[in-house]
Short mmCIF file of N, CA, C and O in Angstrom, two decimals:
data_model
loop_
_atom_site.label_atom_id
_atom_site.label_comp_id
_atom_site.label_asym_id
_atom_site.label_seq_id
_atom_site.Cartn_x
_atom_site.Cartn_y
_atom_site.Cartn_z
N UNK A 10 -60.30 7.78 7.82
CA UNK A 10 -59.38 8.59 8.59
C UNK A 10 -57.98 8.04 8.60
O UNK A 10 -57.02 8.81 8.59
N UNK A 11 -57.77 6.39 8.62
CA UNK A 11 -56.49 5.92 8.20
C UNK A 11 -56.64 4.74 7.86
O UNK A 11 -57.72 4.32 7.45
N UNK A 12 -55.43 3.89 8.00
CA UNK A 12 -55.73 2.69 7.84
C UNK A 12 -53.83 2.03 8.09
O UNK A 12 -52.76 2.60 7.93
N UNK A 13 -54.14 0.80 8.49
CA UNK A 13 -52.68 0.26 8.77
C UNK A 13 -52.61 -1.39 8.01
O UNK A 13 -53.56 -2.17 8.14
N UNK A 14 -51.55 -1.70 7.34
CA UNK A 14 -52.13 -3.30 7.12
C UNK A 14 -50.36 -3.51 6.75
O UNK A 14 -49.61 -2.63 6.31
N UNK A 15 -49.93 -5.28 7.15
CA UNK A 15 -49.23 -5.98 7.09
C UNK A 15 -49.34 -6.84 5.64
O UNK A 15 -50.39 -7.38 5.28
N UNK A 16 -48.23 -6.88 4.96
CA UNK A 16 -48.56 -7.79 4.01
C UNK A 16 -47.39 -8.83 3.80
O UNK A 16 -46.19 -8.70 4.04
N UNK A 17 -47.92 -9.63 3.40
CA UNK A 17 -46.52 -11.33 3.53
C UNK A 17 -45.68 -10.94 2.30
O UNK A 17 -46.24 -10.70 1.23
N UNK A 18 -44.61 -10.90 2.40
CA UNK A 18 -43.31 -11.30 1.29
C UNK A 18 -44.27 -12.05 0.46
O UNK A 18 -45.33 -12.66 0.61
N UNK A 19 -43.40 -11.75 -0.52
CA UNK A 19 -43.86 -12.62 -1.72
C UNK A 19 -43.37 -13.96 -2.50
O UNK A 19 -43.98 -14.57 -3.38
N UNK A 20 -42.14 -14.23 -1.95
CA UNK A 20 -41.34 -15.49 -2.32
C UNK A 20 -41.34 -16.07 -0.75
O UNK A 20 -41.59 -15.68 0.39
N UNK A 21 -40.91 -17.25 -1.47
CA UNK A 21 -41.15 -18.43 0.02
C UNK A 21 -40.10 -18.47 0.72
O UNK A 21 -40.27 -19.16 1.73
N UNK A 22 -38.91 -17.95 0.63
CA UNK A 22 -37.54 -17.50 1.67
C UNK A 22 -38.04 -16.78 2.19
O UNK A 22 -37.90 -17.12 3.37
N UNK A 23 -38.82 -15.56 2.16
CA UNK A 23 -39.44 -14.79 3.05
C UNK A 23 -40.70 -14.81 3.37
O UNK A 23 -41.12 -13.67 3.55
N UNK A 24 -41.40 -15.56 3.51
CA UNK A 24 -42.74 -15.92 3.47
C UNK A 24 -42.71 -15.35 5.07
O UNK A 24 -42.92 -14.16 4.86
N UNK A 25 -42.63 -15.42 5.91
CA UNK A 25 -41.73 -15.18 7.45
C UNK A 25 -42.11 -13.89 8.02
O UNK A 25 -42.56 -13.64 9.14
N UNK A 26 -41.74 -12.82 6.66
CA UNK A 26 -42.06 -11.63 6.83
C UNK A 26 -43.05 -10.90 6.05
O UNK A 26 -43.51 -11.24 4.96
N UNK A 27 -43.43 -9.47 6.99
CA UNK A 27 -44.37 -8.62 6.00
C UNK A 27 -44.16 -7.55 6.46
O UNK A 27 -43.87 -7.30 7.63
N UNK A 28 -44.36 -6.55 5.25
CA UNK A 28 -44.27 -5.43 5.18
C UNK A 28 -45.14 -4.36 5.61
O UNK A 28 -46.19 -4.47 4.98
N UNK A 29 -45.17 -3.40 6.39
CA UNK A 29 -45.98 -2.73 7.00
C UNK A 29 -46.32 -1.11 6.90
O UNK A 29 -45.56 -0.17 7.12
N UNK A 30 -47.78 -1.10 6.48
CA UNK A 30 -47.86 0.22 5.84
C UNK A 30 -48.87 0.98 6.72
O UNK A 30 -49.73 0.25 7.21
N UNK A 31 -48.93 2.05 6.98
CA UNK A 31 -49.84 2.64 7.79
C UNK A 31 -49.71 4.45 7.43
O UNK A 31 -48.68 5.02 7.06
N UNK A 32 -51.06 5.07 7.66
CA UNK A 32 -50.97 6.33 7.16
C UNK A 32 -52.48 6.96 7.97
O UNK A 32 -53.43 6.18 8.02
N UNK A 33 -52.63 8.26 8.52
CA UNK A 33 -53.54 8.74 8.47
C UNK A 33 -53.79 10.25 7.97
O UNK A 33 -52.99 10.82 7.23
N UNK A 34 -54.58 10.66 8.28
CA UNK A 34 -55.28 11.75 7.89
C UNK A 34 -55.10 12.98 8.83
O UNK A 34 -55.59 12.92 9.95
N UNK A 35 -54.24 14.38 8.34
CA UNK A 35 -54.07 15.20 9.15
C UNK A 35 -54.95 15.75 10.38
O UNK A 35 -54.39 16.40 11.26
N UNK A 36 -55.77 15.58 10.41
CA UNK A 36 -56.76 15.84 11.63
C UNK A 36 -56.83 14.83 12.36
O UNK A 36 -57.13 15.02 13.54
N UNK A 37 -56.66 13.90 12.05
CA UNK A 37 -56.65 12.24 13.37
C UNK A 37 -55.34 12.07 13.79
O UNK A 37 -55.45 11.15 14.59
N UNK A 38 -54.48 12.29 13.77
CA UNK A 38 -52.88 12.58 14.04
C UNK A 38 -52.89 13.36 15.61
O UNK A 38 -53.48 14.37 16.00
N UNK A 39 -51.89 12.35 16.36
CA UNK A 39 -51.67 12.82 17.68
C UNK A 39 -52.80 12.78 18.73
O UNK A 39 -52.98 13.55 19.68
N UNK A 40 -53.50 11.71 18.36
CA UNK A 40 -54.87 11.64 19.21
C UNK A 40 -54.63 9.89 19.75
O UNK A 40 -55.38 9.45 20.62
N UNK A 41 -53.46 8.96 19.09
CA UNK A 41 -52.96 7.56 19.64
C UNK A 41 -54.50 6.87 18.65
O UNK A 41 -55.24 6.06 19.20
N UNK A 42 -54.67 7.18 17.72
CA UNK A 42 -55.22 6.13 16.64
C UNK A 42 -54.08 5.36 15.64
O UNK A 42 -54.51 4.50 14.87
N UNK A 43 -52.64 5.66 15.67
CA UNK A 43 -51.88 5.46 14.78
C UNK A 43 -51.41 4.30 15.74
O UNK A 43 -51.35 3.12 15.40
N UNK A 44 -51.08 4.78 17.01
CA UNK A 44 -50.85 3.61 18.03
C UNK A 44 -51.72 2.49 18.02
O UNK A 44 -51.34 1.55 17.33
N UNK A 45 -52.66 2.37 18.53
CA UNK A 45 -53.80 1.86 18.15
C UNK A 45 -54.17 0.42 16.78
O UNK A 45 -54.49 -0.76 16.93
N UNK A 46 -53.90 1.33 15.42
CA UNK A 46 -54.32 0.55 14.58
C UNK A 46 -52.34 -0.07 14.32
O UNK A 46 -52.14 -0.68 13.27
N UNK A 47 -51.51 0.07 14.97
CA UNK A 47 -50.60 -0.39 14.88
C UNK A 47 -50.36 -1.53 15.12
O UNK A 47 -49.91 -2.47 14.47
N UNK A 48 -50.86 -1.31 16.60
CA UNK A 48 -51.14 -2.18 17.52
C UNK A 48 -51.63 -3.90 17.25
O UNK A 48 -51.20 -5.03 17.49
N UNK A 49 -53.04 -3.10 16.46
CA UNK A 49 -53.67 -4.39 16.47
C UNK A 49 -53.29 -5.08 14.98
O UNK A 49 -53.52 -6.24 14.62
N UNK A 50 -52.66 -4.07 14.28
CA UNK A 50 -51.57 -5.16 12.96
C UNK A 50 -50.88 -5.87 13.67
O UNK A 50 -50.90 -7.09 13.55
N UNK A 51 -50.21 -5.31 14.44
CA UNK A 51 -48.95 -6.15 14.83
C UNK A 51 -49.41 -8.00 15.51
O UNK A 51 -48.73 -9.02 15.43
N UNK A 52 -51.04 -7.76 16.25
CA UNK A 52 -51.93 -8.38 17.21
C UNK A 52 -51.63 -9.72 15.92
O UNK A 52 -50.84 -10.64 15.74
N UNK A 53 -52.81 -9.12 15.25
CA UNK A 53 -53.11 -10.06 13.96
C UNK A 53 -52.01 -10.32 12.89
O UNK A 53 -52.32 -11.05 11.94
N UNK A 54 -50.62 -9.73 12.94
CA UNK A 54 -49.31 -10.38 12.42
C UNK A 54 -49.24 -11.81 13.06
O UNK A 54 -49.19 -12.90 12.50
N UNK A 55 -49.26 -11.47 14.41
CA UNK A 55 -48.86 -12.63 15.43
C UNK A 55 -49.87 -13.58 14.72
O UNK A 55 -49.31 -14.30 13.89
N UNK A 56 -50.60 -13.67 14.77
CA UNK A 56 -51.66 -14.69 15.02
C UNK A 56 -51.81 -15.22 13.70
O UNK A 56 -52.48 -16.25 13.68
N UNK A 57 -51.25 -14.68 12.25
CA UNK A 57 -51.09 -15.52 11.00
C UNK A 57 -49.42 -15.60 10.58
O UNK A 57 -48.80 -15.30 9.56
N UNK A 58 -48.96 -16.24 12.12
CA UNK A 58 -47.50 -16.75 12.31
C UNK A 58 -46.78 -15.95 11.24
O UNK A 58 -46.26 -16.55 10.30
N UNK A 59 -46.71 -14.53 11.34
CA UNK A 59 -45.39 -13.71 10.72
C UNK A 59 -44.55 -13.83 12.00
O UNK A 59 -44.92 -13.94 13.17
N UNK A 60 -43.52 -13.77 11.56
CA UNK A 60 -42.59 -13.80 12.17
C UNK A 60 -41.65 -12.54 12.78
O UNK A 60 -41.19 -12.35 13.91
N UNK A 61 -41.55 -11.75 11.51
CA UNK A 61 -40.99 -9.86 11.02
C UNK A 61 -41.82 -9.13 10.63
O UNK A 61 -42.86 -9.43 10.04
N UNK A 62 -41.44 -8.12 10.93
CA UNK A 62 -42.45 -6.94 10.35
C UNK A 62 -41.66 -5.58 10.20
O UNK A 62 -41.29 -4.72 11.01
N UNK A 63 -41.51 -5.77 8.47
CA UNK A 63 -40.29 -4.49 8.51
C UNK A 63 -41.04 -3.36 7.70
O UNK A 63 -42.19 -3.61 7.34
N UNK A 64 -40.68 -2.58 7.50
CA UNK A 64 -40.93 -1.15 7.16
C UNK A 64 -39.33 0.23 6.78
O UNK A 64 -38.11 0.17 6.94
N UNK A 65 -40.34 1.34 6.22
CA UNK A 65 -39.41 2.32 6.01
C UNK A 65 -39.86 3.70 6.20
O UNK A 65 -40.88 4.09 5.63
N UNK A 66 -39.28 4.35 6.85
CA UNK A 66 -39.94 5.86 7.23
C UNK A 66 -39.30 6.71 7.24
O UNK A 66 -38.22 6.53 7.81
N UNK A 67 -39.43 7.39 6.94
CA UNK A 67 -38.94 8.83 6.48
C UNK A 67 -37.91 9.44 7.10
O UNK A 67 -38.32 9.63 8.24
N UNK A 68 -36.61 9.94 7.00
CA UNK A 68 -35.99 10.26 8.27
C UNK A 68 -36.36 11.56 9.02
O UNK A 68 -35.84 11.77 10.11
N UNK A 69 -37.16 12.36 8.53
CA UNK A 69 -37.98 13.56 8.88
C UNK A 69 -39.35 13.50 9.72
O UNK A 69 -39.96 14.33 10.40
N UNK A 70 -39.54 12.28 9.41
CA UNK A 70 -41.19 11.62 10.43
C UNK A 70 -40.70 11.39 11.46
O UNK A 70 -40.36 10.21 11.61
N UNK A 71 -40.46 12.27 12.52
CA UNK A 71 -40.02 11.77 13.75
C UNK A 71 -40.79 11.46 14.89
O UNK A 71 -40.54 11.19 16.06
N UNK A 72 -41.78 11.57 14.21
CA UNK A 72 -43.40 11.31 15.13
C UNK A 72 -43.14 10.15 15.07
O UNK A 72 -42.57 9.51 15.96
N UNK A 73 -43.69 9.53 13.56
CA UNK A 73 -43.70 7.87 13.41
C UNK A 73 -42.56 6.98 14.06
O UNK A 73 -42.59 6.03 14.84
N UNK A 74 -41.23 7.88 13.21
CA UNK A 74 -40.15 6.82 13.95
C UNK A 74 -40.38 6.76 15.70
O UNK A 74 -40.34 5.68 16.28
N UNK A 75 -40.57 7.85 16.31
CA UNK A 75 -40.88 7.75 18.12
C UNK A 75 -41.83 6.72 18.10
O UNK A 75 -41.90 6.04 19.13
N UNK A 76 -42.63 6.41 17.09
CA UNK A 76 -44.07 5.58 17.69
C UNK A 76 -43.16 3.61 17.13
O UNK A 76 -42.95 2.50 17.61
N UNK A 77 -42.99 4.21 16.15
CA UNK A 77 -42.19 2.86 15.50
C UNK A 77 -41.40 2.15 16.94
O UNK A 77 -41.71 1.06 17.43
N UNK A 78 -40.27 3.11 17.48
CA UNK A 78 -39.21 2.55 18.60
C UNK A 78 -39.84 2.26 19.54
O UNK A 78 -39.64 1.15 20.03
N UNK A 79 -40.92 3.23 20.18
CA UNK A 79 -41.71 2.88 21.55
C UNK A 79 -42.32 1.04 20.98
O UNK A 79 -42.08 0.12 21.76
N UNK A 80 -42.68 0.89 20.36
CA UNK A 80 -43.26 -0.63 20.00
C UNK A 80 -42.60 -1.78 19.70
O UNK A 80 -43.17 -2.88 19.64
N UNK A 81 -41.18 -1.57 19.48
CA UNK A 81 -40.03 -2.19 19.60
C UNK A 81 -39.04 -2.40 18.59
O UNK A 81 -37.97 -2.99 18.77
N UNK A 82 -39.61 -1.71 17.15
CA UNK A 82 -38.84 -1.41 16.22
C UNK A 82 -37.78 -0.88 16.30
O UNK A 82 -37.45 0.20 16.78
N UNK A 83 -36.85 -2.16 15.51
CA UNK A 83 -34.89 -1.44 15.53
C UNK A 83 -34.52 -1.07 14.08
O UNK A 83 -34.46 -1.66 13.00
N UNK A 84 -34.35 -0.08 14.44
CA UNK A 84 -33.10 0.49 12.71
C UNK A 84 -32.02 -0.85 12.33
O UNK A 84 -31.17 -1.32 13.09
N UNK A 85 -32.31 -1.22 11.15
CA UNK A 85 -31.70 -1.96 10.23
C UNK A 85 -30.47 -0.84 9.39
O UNK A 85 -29.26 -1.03 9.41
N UNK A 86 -30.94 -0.05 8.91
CA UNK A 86 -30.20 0.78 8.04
C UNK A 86 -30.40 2.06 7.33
O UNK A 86 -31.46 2.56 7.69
N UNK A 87 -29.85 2.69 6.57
CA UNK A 87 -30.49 3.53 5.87
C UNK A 87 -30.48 3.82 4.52
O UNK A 87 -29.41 3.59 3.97
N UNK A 88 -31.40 4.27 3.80
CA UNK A 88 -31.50 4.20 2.51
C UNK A 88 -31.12 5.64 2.15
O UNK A 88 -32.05 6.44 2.16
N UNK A 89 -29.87 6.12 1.82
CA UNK A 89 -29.94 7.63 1.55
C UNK A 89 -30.17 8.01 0.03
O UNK A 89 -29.70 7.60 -1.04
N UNK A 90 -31.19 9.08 0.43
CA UNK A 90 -31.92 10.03 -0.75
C UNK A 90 -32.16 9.00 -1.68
O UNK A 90 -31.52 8.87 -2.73
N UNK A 91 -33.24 8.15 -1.24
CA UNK A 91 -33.52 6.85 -1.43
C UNK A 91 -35.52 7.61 -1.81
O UNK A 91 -36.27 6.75 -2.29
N UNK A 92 -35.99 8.63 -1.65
CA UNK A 92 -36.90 9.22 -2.17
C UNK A 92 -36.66 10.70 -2.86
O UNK A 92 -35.72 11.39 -2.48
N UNK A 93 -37.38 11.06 -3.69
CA UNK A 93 -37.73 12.43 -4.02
C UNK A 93 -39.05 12.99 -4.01
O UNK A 93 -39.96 12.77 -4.81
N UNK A 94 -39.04 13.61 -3.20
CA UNK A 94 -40.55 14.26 -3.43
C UNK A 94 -40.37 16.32 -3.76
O UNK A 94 -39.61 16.94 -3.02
N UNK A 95 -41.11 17.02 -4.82
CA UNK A 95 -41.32 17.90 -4.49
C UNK A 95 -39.96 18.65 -4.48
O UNK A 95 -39.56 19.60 -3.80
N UNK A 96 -39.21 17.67 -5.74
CA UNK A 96 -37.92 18.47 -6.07
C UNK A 96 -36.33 18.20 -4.55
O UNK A 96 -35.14 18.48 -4.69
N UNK A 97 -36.89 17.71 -3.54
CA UNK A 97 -35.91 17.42 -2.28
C UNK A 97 -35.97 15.74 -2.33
O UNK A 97 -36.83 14.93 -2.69
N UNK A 98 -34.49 15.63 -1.74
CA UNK A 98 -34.25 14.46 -1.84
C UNK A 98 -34.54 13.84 -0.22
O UNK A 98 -34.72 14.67 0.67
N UNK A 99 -34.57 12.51 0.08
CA UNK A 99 -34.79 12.44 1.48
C UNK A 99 -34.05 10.69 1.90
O UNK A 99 -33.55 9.84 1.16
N UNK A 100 -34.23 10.71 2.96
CA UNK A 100 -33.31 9.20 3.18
C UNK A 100 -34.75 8.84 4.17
O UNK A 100 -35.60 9.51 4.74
N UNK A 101 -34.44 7.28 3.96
CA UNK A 101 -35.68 6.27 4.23
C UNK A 101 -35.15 5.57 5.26
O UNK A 101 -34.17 4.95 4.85
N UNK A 102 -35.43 5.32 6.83
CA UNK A 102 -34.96 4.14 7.97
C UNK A 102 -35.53 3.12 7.74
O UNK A 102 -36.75 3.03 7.89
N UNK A 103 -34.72 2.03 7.28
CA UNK A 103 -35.09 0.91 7.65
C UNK A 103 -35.22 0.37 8.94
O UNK A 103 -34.56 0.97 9.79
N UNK A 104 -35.78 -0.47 9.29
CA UNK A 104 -37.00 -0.48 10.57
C UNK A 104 -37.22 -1.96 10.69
O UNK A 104 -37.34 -2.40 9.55
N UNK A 105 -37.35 -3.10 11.73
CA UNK A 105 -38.15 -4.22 11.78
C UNK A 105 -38.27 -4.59 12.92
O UNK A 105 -37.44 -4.03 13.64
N UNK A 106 -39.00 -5.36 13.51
CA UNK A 106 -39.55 -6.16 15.01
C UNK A 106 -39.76 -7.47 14.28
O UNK A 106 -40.41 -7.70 13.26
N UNK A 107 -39.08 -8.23 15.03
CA UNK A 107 -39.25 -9.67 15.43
C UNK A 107 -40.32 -9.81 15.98
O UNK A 107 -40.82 -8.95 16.71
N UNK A 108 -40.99 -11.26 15.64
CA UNK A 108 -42.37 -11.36 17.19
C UNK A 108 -42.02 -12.95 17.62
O UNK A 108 -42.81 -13.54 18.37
N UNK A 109 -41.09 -13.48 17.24
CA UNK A 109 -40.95 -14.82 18.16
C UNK A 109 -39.34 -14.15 19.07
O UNK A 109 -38.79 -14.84 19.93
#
């Protein structure tokens, strides 16, 4: 139905941080499972000493971005028409939370 997971940078200047991906399935949406498995990434970030946890979302997902800010995620920047899907172009928020 979804799934959420953190992953560590890949060079050792950023070893610090990870990147955060999460997605579900149109029928489990708006029921606080996205909250939820967010949640407990963020739980188990903490606890294998990440430090950041950045991400990018859509500027049209205004679900996610609401769920992103309620949890303490701040806009870094933006990536414009930084995707294409489906012939439209779209701009990407950059996004991160600190946990120390």
């Amino acid at each position: 139905f979804g799934w959420c997971d953190i992953r560590r940078a890949a060079f050792a200047g950023v070893w610090h941080c990870g990147l955060l991906g999460i997605g579900l399935m149109e029928g489990y949406r708006n029921q606080g499972i996205g909250e939820q498995l967010l949640r407990a990434a963020i739980t188990q970030a903490q606890q294998h000493d990440f430090k950041r946890i950045e991400l990018s979302v859509l500027s049209t997902n205004l679900r996610a971005y609401k769920l992103y800010r309620k949890l303490g995620f701040v806009e870094e920047g933006i990536k414009h028409r930084s995707v294409f899907l489906e012939g439209t172009y779209f701009d990407r928020i950059m996004m991160a939370l600190w946990l120390d």
